Each structure stands twice: as structure tokens, then as C-alpha cells.
Coordinates of C-alpha atoms in Angstrom, one line a residue:
M1 CA 15.0 -13.7 -27.0
G2 CA 15.2 -13.2 -23.2
G3 CA 17.0 -11.1 -20.6
G4 CA 15.9 -7.8 -22.2
E5 CA 18.4 -8.1 -25.0
V6 CA 18.2 -7.7 -28.8
R7 CA 20.5 -10.3 -30.3
G8 CA 23.2 -9.4 -27.8
V9 CA 22.4 -5.7 -27.6
G10 CA 20.6 -4.5 -24.4
W11 CA 17.3 -2.6 -24.8
A12 CA 19.0 0.4 -23.3
T13 CA 21.6 0.4 -26.1
A14 CA 19.0 -0.1 -28.8
Y15 CA 16.9 2.8 -27.4
R16 CA 19.7 5.1 -26.2
G17 CA 18.6 8.7 -26.5
G18 CA 15.1 7.7 -27.5
V19 CA 16.2 6.5 -31.0
L20 CA 14.9 3.2 -32.1
T21 CA 17.6 1.3 -34.1
A22 CA 16.9 -1.0 -37.0
L23 CA 18.1 -3.9 -34.7
A24 CA 15.4 -3.0 -32.1
I25 CA 12.7 -2.8 -34.8
M26 CA 13.7 -6.4 -35.9
A27 CA 13.2 -7.5 -32.4
I28 CA 9.8 -5.9 -31.9
A29 CA 8.2 -7.3 -35.1
P30 CA 8.1 -11.0 -33.9
C31 CA 6.6 -9.9 -30.5
A32 CA 3.7 -8.0 -31.9
A33 CA 0.7 -9.5 -33.8
P34 CA 0.9 -8.3 -37.3
L35 CA -2.0 -6.3 -38.7
D36 CA -3.5 -8.3 -41.6
A37 CA -5.2 -6.7 -44.6
Q38 CA -8.7 -7.0 -43.1
E39 CA -8.0 -5.7 -39.6
A40 CA -9.0 -2.2 -40.6
R41 CA -12.3 -3.5 -41.9
R42 CA -13.0 -5.5 -38.8
R43 CA -12.3 -2.5 -36.5
W44 CA -14.6 -0.3 -38.7
E45 CA -17.4 -2.9 -38.6
R46 CA -17.1 -3.0 -34.8
M47 CA -17.3 0.8 -34.5
C48 CA -20.3 0.8 -36.9
Q49 CA -22.2 -1.6 -34.6
I50 CA -21.3 0.4 -31.5
R51 CA -22.4 3.6 -33.2
A52 CA -25.7 2.1 -34.4
E53 CA -26.5 0.9 -30.9
K54 CA -25.5 4.2 -29.3
F55 CA -27.8 6.1 -31.7
D56 CA -30.7 3.7 -31.3
L57 CA -30.5 2.9 -27.6
V58 CA -28.7 5.8 -25.8
L59 CA -29.1 8.9 -27.8
P60 CA -32.9 9.4 -27.6
K61 CA -33.0 9.0 -23.8
A62 CA -30.0 11.3 -23.4
M63 CA -31.8 14.0 -25.4
H64 CA -35.0 13.6 -23.4
D65 CA -33.2 13.6 -20.1
N66 CA -31.5 16.9 -21.0
D67 CA -34.5 18.5 -22.7
L68 CA -32.9 18.8 -26.1
D69 CA -34.9 18.9 -29.3
M70 CA -31.8 19.1 -31.5
W71 CA -28.1 18.6 -31.2
I72 CA -25.7 20.2 -33.8
V73 CA -22.0 19.3 -33.9
V74 CA -20.0 21.8 -36.0
M75 CA -16.7 21.0 -37.6
R76 CA -14.3 22.4 -40.2
E77 CA -11.5 20.9 -42.1
G78 CA -8.6 20.9 -39.7
L79 CA -10.8 21.6 -36.7
L80 CA -12.6 18.4 -35.9
D81 CA -14.8 18.1 -32.8
P82 CA -13.6 15.6 -30.1
L83 CA -16.6 13.5 -31.0
W84 CA -15.7 13.1 -34.6
E85 CA -14.7 9.5 -34.2
A86 CA -17.8 8.6 -32.2
L87 CA -20.1 10.2 -34.7
G88 CA -18.6 8.4 -37.7
R89 CA -15.6 10.3 -38.8
G90 CA -16.2 11.3 -42.4
D91 CA -14.6 13.7 -44.9
V92 CA -15.1 17.3 -43.6
G93 CA -14.9 20.2 -46.0
D94 CA -15.0 23.9 -45.3
W95 CA -18.0 23.6 -42.9
A96 CA -19.8 20.5 -41.8
Y97 CA -22.5 19.6 -39.4
Y98 CA -23.8 16.4 -37.7
V99 CA -27.5 17.2 -36.8
F100 CA -29.6 15.0 -34.5
T101 CA -33.3 15.7 -34.0
D102 CA -35.6 14.3 -31.3
R103 CA -38.4 12.3 -32.9
G104 CA -39.7 10.6 -29.8
E105 CA -38.5 7.1 -29.5
R106 CA -36.0 7.6 -32.3
T107 CA -33.4 10.3 -33.0
E108 CA -33.2 11.5 -36.6
R109 CA -29.6 11.8 -37.9
A110 CA -28.2 14.0 -40.7
A111 CA -24.8 14.6 -42.0
L112 CA -24.5 18.0 -43.8
G113 CA -21.3 18.8 -45.6
V114 CA -19.6 15.6 -44.4
G115 CA -19.5 12.3 -46.2
G116 CA -17.2 9.6 -47.4
Y117 CA -17.3 5.9 -48.1
K118 CA -17.0 4.6 -44.5
L119 CA -19.5 7.1 -43.0
E120 CA -22.1 6.4 -45.7
Q121 CA -21.6 2.6 -45.7
C122 CA -21.9 2.4 -42.0
G123 CA -25.6 3.1 -42.5
V124 CA -26.4 5.0 -39.3
Y125 CA -27.4 8.4 -40.9
D126 CA -30.8 9.0 -42.4
H127 CA -29.9 12.0 -44.6
F128 CA -26.8 13.4 -46.3
G129 CA -26.9 16.9 -47.6
S130 CA -24.8 20.0 -48.2
A131 CA -23.6 22.3 -45.5
A132 CA -25.6 25.1 -47.2
S133 CA -28.8 23.3 -46.4
L134 CA -28.4 23.6 -42.6
A135 CA -30.7 26.7 -42.1
D136 CA -33.6 25.2 -44.0
Y137 CA -33.1 21.8 -42.4
V138 CA -33.3 23.3 -38.9
A139 CA -36.3 25.6 -39.8
E140 CA -38.3 22.6 -41.1
R141 CA -37.9 20.9 -37.7
D142 CA -38.4 24.0 -35.6
P143 CA -36.5 23.0 -32.4
E144 CA -37.1 24.8 -29.2
R145 CA -33.7 23.9 -27.6
I146 CA -30.6 23.3 -29.7
G147 CA -27.7 21.8 -27.9
V148 CA -24.1 22.6 -29.1
N149 CA -20.8 21.5 -27.7
M150 CA -20.0 24.3 -25.3
A151 CA -18.8 23.2 -21.8
T152 CA -17.3 24.8 -18.8
S153 CA -15.9 21.7 -17.1
I154 CA -15.6 18.9 -19.8
G155 CA -13.1 19.5 -22.5
G156 CA -14.5 16.6 -24.6
A157 CA -17.9 18.4 -24.7
D158 CA -16.4 21.8 -25.6
G159 CA -15.5 21.3 -29.3
L160 CA -17.3 24.4 -30.6
S161 CA -14.8 27.2 -31.3
H162 CA -15.7 30.8 -30.8
T163 CA -15.5 31.4 -34.5
S164 CA -17.7 28.3 -35.2
Y165 CA -20.2 29.6 -32.6
L166 CA -20.5 33.0 -34.3
H167 CA -20.8 31.2 -37.7
L168 CA -23.6 29.0 -36.4
Q169 CA -25.5 32.0 -35.1
E170 CA -25.2 33.7 -38.4
V171 CA -26.3 30.7 -40.4
L172 CA -29.3 29.8 -38.2
G173 CA -30.5 33.4 -37.8
A174 CA -33.5 34.4 -35.7
P175 CA -35.2 32.8 -33.9
Y176 CA -33.0 29.7 -33.8
A177 CA -29.7 31.4 -32.9
D178 CA -31.3 32.4 -29.6
R179 CA -32.3 28.8 -28.9
I180 CA -28.7 27.5 -28.6
V181 CA -27.8 26.0 -25.3
S182 CA -24.9 24.1 -23.8
A183 CA -25.0 20.3 -24.4
E184 CA -22.4 19.6 -21.7
R185 CA -24.4 17.3 -19.5
F186 CA -26.1 15.7 -22.5
V187 CA -22.7 14.8 -24.0
S188 CA -21.6 13.2 -20.8
D189 CA -24.8 11.2 -20.6
F190 CA -24.5 10.1 -24.2
R191 CA -20.8 9.1 -23.9
A192 CA -20.9 7.5 -20.4
T193 CA -24.1 5.4 -20.9
R194 CA -22.6 2.2 -22.3
T195 CA -23.9 -0.5 -24.5
A196 CA -22.8 -4.1 -24.2
S197 CA -20.6 -3.8 -27.3
E198 CA -18.8 -0.8 -25.9
I199 CA -18.1 -2.6 -22.6
A200 CA -16.7 -5.6 -24.6
A201 CA -14.4 -3.3 -26.7
F202 CA -13.2 -1.5 -23.6
A203 CA -12.5 -4.7 -21.8
E204 CA -10.3 -5.8 -24.8
A205 CA -8.4 -2.5 -24.6
G206 CA -7.9 -3.1 -20.9
E207 CA -6.4 -6.6 -21.5
I208 CA -4.0 -5.1 -24.1
S209 CA -3.0 -2.4 -21.6
R210 CA -2.3 -5.0 -18.9
E211 CA -0.3 -7.3 -21.2
I212 CA 2.0 -4.5 -22.5
A213 CA 2.5 -3.0 -19.0
E214 CA 3.4 -6.4 -17.4
R215 CA 5.8 -7.3 -20.2
A216 CA 7.4 -3.9 -19.8
F217 CA 8.1 -4.7 -16.2
S218 CA 9.9 -7.9 -16.9
N219 CA 13.4 -9.1 -18.0
E220 CA 12.1 -9.2 -21.5
V221 CA 12.6 -5.4 -21.5
I222 CA 14.6 -4.5 -18.4
T223 CA 18.3 -5.4 -17.7
P224 CA 19.2 -4.0 -14.3
G225 CA 22.2 -1.6 -14.5
V226 CA 21.6 -1.1 -18.2
T227 CA 18.0 -0.2 -19.0
T228 CA 16.7 3.3 -18.3
L229 CA 13.2 4.4 -17.3
E230 CA 13.0 6.1 -20.6
D231 CA 13.9 2.9 -22.5
V232 CA 10.9 1.1 -21.0
A233 CA 8.6 3.9 -21.9
W234 CA 9.8 4.0 -25.5
W235 CA 9.4 0.2 -25.7
M236 CA 5.8 0.6 -24.7
L237 CA 5.2 3.2 -27.3
D238 CA 6.7 1.0 -30.0
Q239 CA 4.2 -1.8 -29.0
L240 CA 1.4 0.7 -29.8
L241 CA 2.9 1.4 -33.2
A242 CA 3.4 -2.2 -34.0
R243 CA -0.2 -3.1 -33.1
G244 CA -2.0 -0.1 -34.6
L245 CA -3.0 1.2 -31.1
D246 CA -3.1 4.7 -29.6
S247 CA -3.1 6.4 -26.2
S248 CA -4.8 9.4 -24.7
F249 CA -1.7 10.1 -22.7
D250 CA 1.7 11.3 -23.9
M251 CA 4.8 9.4 -22.7
P252 CA 4.0 6.5 -20.5
S253 CA 4.8 7.4 -16.9
V254 CA 7.5 4.9 -15.9
Y255 CA 8.7 6.1 -12.5
L256 CA 10.8 5.3 -9.5
T257 CA 9.6 5.7 -5.9
G258 CA 11.8 5.8 -2.9
P259 CA 11.9 7.1 0.7
T260 CA 11.5 10.7 -0.5
G261 CA 8.7 10.0 -2.9
I262 CA 8.9 9.9 -6.7
E263 CA 12.5 10.2 -7.7
A264 CA 12.4 10.1 -11.5
S265 CA 9.8 9.5 -14.2
S266 CA 10.5 8.3 -17.8
T267 CA 14.0 9.8 -17.7
D268 CA 17.5 8.5 -18.5
R269 CA 17.8 7.3 -14.9
I270 CA 19.2 3.7 -15.1
I271 CA 17.1 1.0 -13.3
Q272 CA 19.1 -0.5 -10.5
R273 CA 18.6 -3.5 -8.2
G274 CA 16.5 -2.6 -5.2
D275 CA 14.4 -0.1 -7.2
L276 CA 10.6 0.1 -6.7
L277 CA 9.0 0.9 -10.1
M278 CA 5.6 2.1 -11.2
I279 CA 3.8 2.4 -14.6
D280 CA 0.8 4.7 -15.1
W281 CA -0.6 4.7 -18.7
G282 CA -3.4 3.6 -21.0
V283 CA -4.1 2.1 -24.4
G284 CA -6.4 3.4 -27.1
F285 CA -8.2 0.6 -29.1
L286 CA -11.1 1.5 -31.4
D287 CA -12.5 4.6 -29.6
F288 CA -11.8 3.4 -26.1
Y289 CA -9.0 4.5 -23.8
T290 CA -7.8 2.9 -20.6
D291 CA -6.0 4.1 -17.5
M292 CA -4.1 1.7 -15.2
K293 CA -1.0 1.3 -13.0
R294 CA 1.4 -1.5 -12.3
V295 CA 4.1 -1.9 -9.6
A296 CA 7.4 -3.8 -9.8
Y297 CA 10.4 -4.4 -7.7
V298 CA 14.0 -5.2 -9.0
L299 CA 15.5 -8.0 -7.0
R300 CA 18.8 -7.4 -5.3
A301 CA 21.4 -10.2 -5.3
G302 CA 20.2 -13.1 -3.2
E303 CA 16.6 -11.9 -3.0
T304 CA 13.8 -14.1 -4.3
E305 CA 10.9 -11.6 -3.5
P306 CA 10.4 -8.0 -2.6
P307 CA 11.4 -7.0 1.0
P308 CA 8.8 -7.4 3.8
G309 CA 8.2 -3.7 4.2
I310 CA 7.3 -3.2 0.5
R311 CA 5.1 -6.3 0.5
H312 CA 3.3 -5.1 3.5
A313 CA 2.7 -1.7 2.0
F314 CA 1.3 -3.4 -1.2
E315 CA -1.0 -5.6 0.9
R316 CA -2.4 -2.6 2.7
A317 CA -3.1 -0.9 -0.6
M318 CA -4.9 -4.1 -1.7
Q319 CA -7.1 -4.0 1.4
V320 CA -8.1 -0.4 0.6
R321 CA -9.0 -1.5 -2.9
N322 CA -11.1 -4.4 -1.6
V323 CA -13.1 -1.9 0.5
M324 CA -13.6 0.4 -2.5
K325 CA -14.8 -2.5 -4.7
A326 CA -17.3 -3.5 -2.0
S327 CA -18.5 0.0 -1.5
I328 CA -18.9 1.7 -4.9
K329 CA -22.5 1.2 -6.2
P330 CA -24.9 3.1 -8.3
A331 CA -26.2 6.3 -6.6
P332 CA -28.3 9.4 -7.4
T333 CA -25.0 11.3 -7.5
A334 CA -21.4 10.3 -7.7
Q335 CA -20.8 12.4 -4.6
Q336 CA -23.1 10.1 -2.6
A337 CA -21.1 7.1 -3.8
V338 CA -17.8 8.6 -2.9
D339 CA -19.1 9.6 0.6
A340 CA -20.2 6.0 1.2
T341 CA -16.8 4.8 0.0
W342 CA -14.8 7.1 2.3
A343 CA -17.0 6.1 5.2
A344 CA -16.2 2.4 4.6
I345 CA -12.4 3.1 4.2
E346 CA -12.2 5.1 7.4
A347 CA -14.3 2.5 9.2
A348 CA -11.7 -0.1 8.1
G349 CA -9.0 1.8 10.0
F350 CA -7.4 3.8 7.2
N351 CA -6.5 7.5 7.4
R352 CA -7.9 10.0 4.8
I353 CA -5.5 12.6 3.6
E354 CA -5.1 15.2 0.8
F355 CA -3.2 14.1 -2.3
N356 CA 0.5 13.4 -1.6
Q357 CA 0.4 14.7 1.9
P358 CA 1.0 11.6 4.1
T359 CA 1.3 11.9 7.8
D360 CA 4.3 11.0 9.9
D361 CA 2.2 8.5 12.0
P362 CA 3.9 5.1 11.5
D363 CA 0.9 3.3 12.8
V364 CA -1.6 4.3 10.1
T365 CA -1.8 3.8 6.4
D366 CA -2.8 7.1 4.8
V367 CA -5.1 7.0 1.8
V368 CA -6.1 9.1 -1.2
I369 CA -8.7 7.9 -3.7
G370 CA -9.6 9.2 -7.1
P371 CA -12.0 6.8 -8.9
H372 CA -12.8 8.6 -12.2
S373 CA -14.6 8.2 -15.4
V374 CA -12.9 6.3 -18.2
G375 CA -13.9 5.1 -21.6
N376 CA -13.3 7.4 -24.5
W377 CA -10.3 9.1 -23.0
G378 CA -8.1 7.9 -20.2
H379 CA -9.9 10.5 -18.0
G380 CA -13.5 10.1 -19.3
I381 CA -16.3 12.6 -19.3
G382 CA -18.9 10.7 -17.3
P383 CA -19.8 10.8 -13.6
S384 CA -16.7 10.9 -11.4
L385 CA -15.9 10.1 -7.8
A386 CA -12.6 11.9 -8.0
F387 CA -11.7 15.0 -6.1
F388 CA -10.3 16.5 -9.3
N389 CA -13.7 16.4 -11.1
P390 CA -16.1 18.3 -8.7
P391 CA -18.8 19.2 -11.3
R392 CA -19.2 15.6 -12.3
Q393 CA -19.6 14.4 -8.7
T394 CA -23.1 15.9 -9.1
Y395 CA -23.9 13.5 -12.0
E396 CA -25.9 10.3 -11.4
L397 CA -23.7 7.2 -11.1
R398 CA -25.6 4.8 -13.3
P399 CA -25.2 1.0 -13.9
G400 CA -22.9 0.6 -16.9
T401 CA -20.6 3.4 -16.1
L402 CA -17.0 2.7 -16.8
I403 CA -14.6 3.9 -14.0
S404 CA -11.0 3.7 -13.0
V405 CA -10.7 2.4 -9.4
E406 CA -7.7 4.5 -8.4
L407 CA -6.0 4.9 -5.0
F408 CA -2.8 5.8 -3.3
A409 CA -1.8 4.2 0.0
Y410 CA 1.1 5.3 2.1
T411 CA 2.5 2.8 4.7
A412 CA 5.5 3.1 6.9
N413 CA 8.5 1.0 5.9
P414 CA 11.1 0.1 8.5
E415 CA 13.6 -0.7 5.7
W416 CA 13.4 3.0 4.7
G417 CA 13.9 4.3 8.2
G418 CA 10.2 4.6 8.7
A419 CA 9.5 6.6 5.6
K420 CA 6.2 5.7 3.9
V421 CA 6.0 3.6 0.8
R422 CA 3.6 5.2 -1.8
I423 CA 1.7 2.3 -3.5
P424 CA -0.6 3.4 -6.3
L425 CA -3.3 0.9 -7.6
E426 CA -5.5 1.6 -10.6
D427 CA -7.5 -0.7 -12.8
D428 CA -10.7 -0.2 -14.9
A429 CA -14.1 -1.6 -14.1
V430 CA -17.8 -1.2 -14.8
V431 CA -20.3 -0.2 -12.2
T432 CA -23.3 -2.6 -12.1
E433 CA -26.3 -3.0 -9.8
R434 CA -24.1 -5.5 -7.9
G435 CA -21.3 -3.0 -7.5
V436 CA -17.9 -2.8 -9.2
E437 CA -16.9 -5.6 -11.6
W438 CA -13.5 -5.9 -13.2
L439 CA -13.1 -6.0 -16.9
Y440 CA -9.8 -7.9 -17.1
P441 CA -7.3 -9.4 -14.6
V442 CA -6.3 -6.6 -12.3
T443 CA -3.0 -6.2 -10.4
R444 CA -2.8 -8.6 -7.5
R445 CA 1.0 -8.8 -6.9
I446 CA 4.2 -6.8 -7.2
L447 CA 5.8 -7.7 -10.4
V448 CA 9.4 -8.9 -10.1
V449 CA 12.4 -8.1 -12.3
K450 CA 15.3 -10.5 -11.7

């Protein structure tokens, strides 16, 4: 089944108006690996192992580093904390609490008012009890500092609602209600400090993301003059459905760039020959979410490769990425790492600009960088080198941190009358003592649609 057609019907026809026809569903099924009866169990077992290692190896140090004696995560039915998946899911009733207590080298774990087969069989909790037992449970342990999920700059660490906060204060009473503190920095440390099994799972999510994105920018999906940007995005979403995957983003950003910048994104604009296309999206697999980009060119009649000006712009962006990869290393703060990276980029002859504000100078390639945390959301909650995460630029950039190596390079294109081509590159990596190491095959070429 080639040429972006479904048994004689173009993908654009099958997806017109965002509606997937039965014919298109028949075409998707053979392309996606079917989920067998044990796939759910295998994924659960992997998450159990990850959870056990996080609780054993990461949680105690994160609590010590942030001077927490206890961490309480409050949930209600219909109002789950963003960390529900990471902590084991479970069946939540009226009120429920995950409670973690510092016991030195080990952290004691309790689930109060939350249970269920998968949570209990995973075997990572020491104690199960009723929600009504929380006050006595806390008093018996007499913590001095009780962390809760309140955060000013990290949404994923801000799961405690105002009502839940008032409820917790009432249940704990004096003196413990006065010992509640924000766990924002702790949650970032706990999430962003990775075990080997987490890195392996995230790398798998990255490979899936890459595969789907590169198939999307091929003649398997695109028929020039027929397929719309929106059609490509819907095809990508159907791949997620067929393979039991998720995404932390909404519609995949399938967009068109021209001399005036981004012209259309995931709209009914029909893809034409000579178009320069981009994808920005990510896949969710287990509890791990990626963020990546891909670039493609639609060949005109008689062309066998993208025009020289576009190829040159892509090569300049690749040179910036090479400098970034060689420069980003662990540092006491992410800000120090980004400062060193910018110094290397500018020393290599590139021009630093504000986001989407290229200069008119045809002799320089203008650059914006935004390396940010990834992992449990497409935009993670760990240390960040990105200009849009200033509080987390103060966090330590530790070995094992997952980051998105993201950049935008603007290079003059004679074929566009000197207007600059905006080339975005983004792939996910892990920071090690050696520097940045890729987790799957990253983009190294402009994809070609014939």
C-alpha cells in the first residue's frame, strides 16, 4: 500500500474533515503492531520495576536534599494528582493519601484510602490503611517538615487544590498543619533523577516518536496536491490509538514554513510541491513523554533533492546542534550550562537573537536555543536550560537528566529573495559526565516527499 493511498482512496479523502472512515481504519490496522492480551501486563510490570527503583534509590536522597521528613500527596476521586501514575495509580475514593516518611537510608511508604489489585500487587508500599487513619499515622511519626504538592513555577508539582489544602490542615490539626511546606524542588529532584530502567523506557518512547514522525513525512501518508496538513496530524494520532500510546501535547504540530515564516499549522491547507514542512510533537509510552521535531521537503517536478538554499540552512542548523552537544555538561546550575553553551555557539560565529526575531543580515545565521527538561511530560519538570523556564535554570544539572536539545536557526536563502529559512531541530538526550548522549537516531537529513 504505497503512494499515500488507501486502496485507491487518498489519505486526504479518507481523513477529510478530520473524520476517519472505515476504509482508513482498515488501512491502519496492518501498519500498527497489534496489542496482544499480555501487553498490558508487561507494561504494568515495567512500571512496577521503575517505581520500586525510584522509591529505593532516588526518593530517600531527594527527601534528604530538600530537608523533608514526610511527603503527603492528597487525591480525591475525580481529582487525581499529576503524580498518580508515578506513585502507582490505584483506586481513589472520597479522600486518599500517599504518605512517604524519611527513615534514613529508606523511605517508608503508605497508601491510605487508596488501593486496588495493581497497586497492591506491585509490592512497593509497606502499609495500606484507611483515609481516616491519616492524622494518627502522621502523629506517630512526628515529622518536622511535611512536603505537599504546592508549586509556583512547576504545574506537575502543584497538584494540591485549595480545598484539599484546607482539608489537609483540618485533618492534621496542630502542630502538624503548621509544618506543611512546598515540595516543589523535591518533586523536581525526584522526577528528574533517572534510573537506568527509566532511561531505557524513555529511549523506547523516543524511537516510537521518530518512527511515526518519519513515516508521516513520506509518501506512505502524503500525496502532494491532495493531502492536507491536518490529514497528516490525524494520521499520527491514529497511530497512537492503534498502538496504545499517548501524548502530552494536543494536535501534532504539522506546519509549513516559507519566506514569511510559519504559514499554516495542522490546518486544511493542502500540501504542495516545493513546500518545506515541519513536525513538532511527542509520544507517551508508559509514563514517559518525548518532544521532537522533523523537517521535510516536497520535491518539485524534476527535483531529486531539496534546493541548495534549504540544504545550506539545514546544514547550518546541524552545526549549531553539534556545538550544543559538545558544550552541554553537568553543572552546579543549569544556567551555568546554558551560559557555557551560548559562549561556544557565539564563538563558532553564530548570532544570538530573541525567539522568532531574526536579523536582516544575510551573512549570519541567527540562533535561538531552548534545551529543556523532558521525561514525564513533553516539557518536563527537571532542571532546564530554556529561556522559558527561568526558575529551573537555578537547579543543578545532574548526570542522568533527560533533556530536549532544541534550537532554531535562521539562514538567508537566495531562492527566497534573501528571506531567512527557519530550521528547527529537536531531539531528546540524556546528560552524562561525558556530555550529551542521544537516546535514539536523531534527525540528520531533510526528509523527502516525492
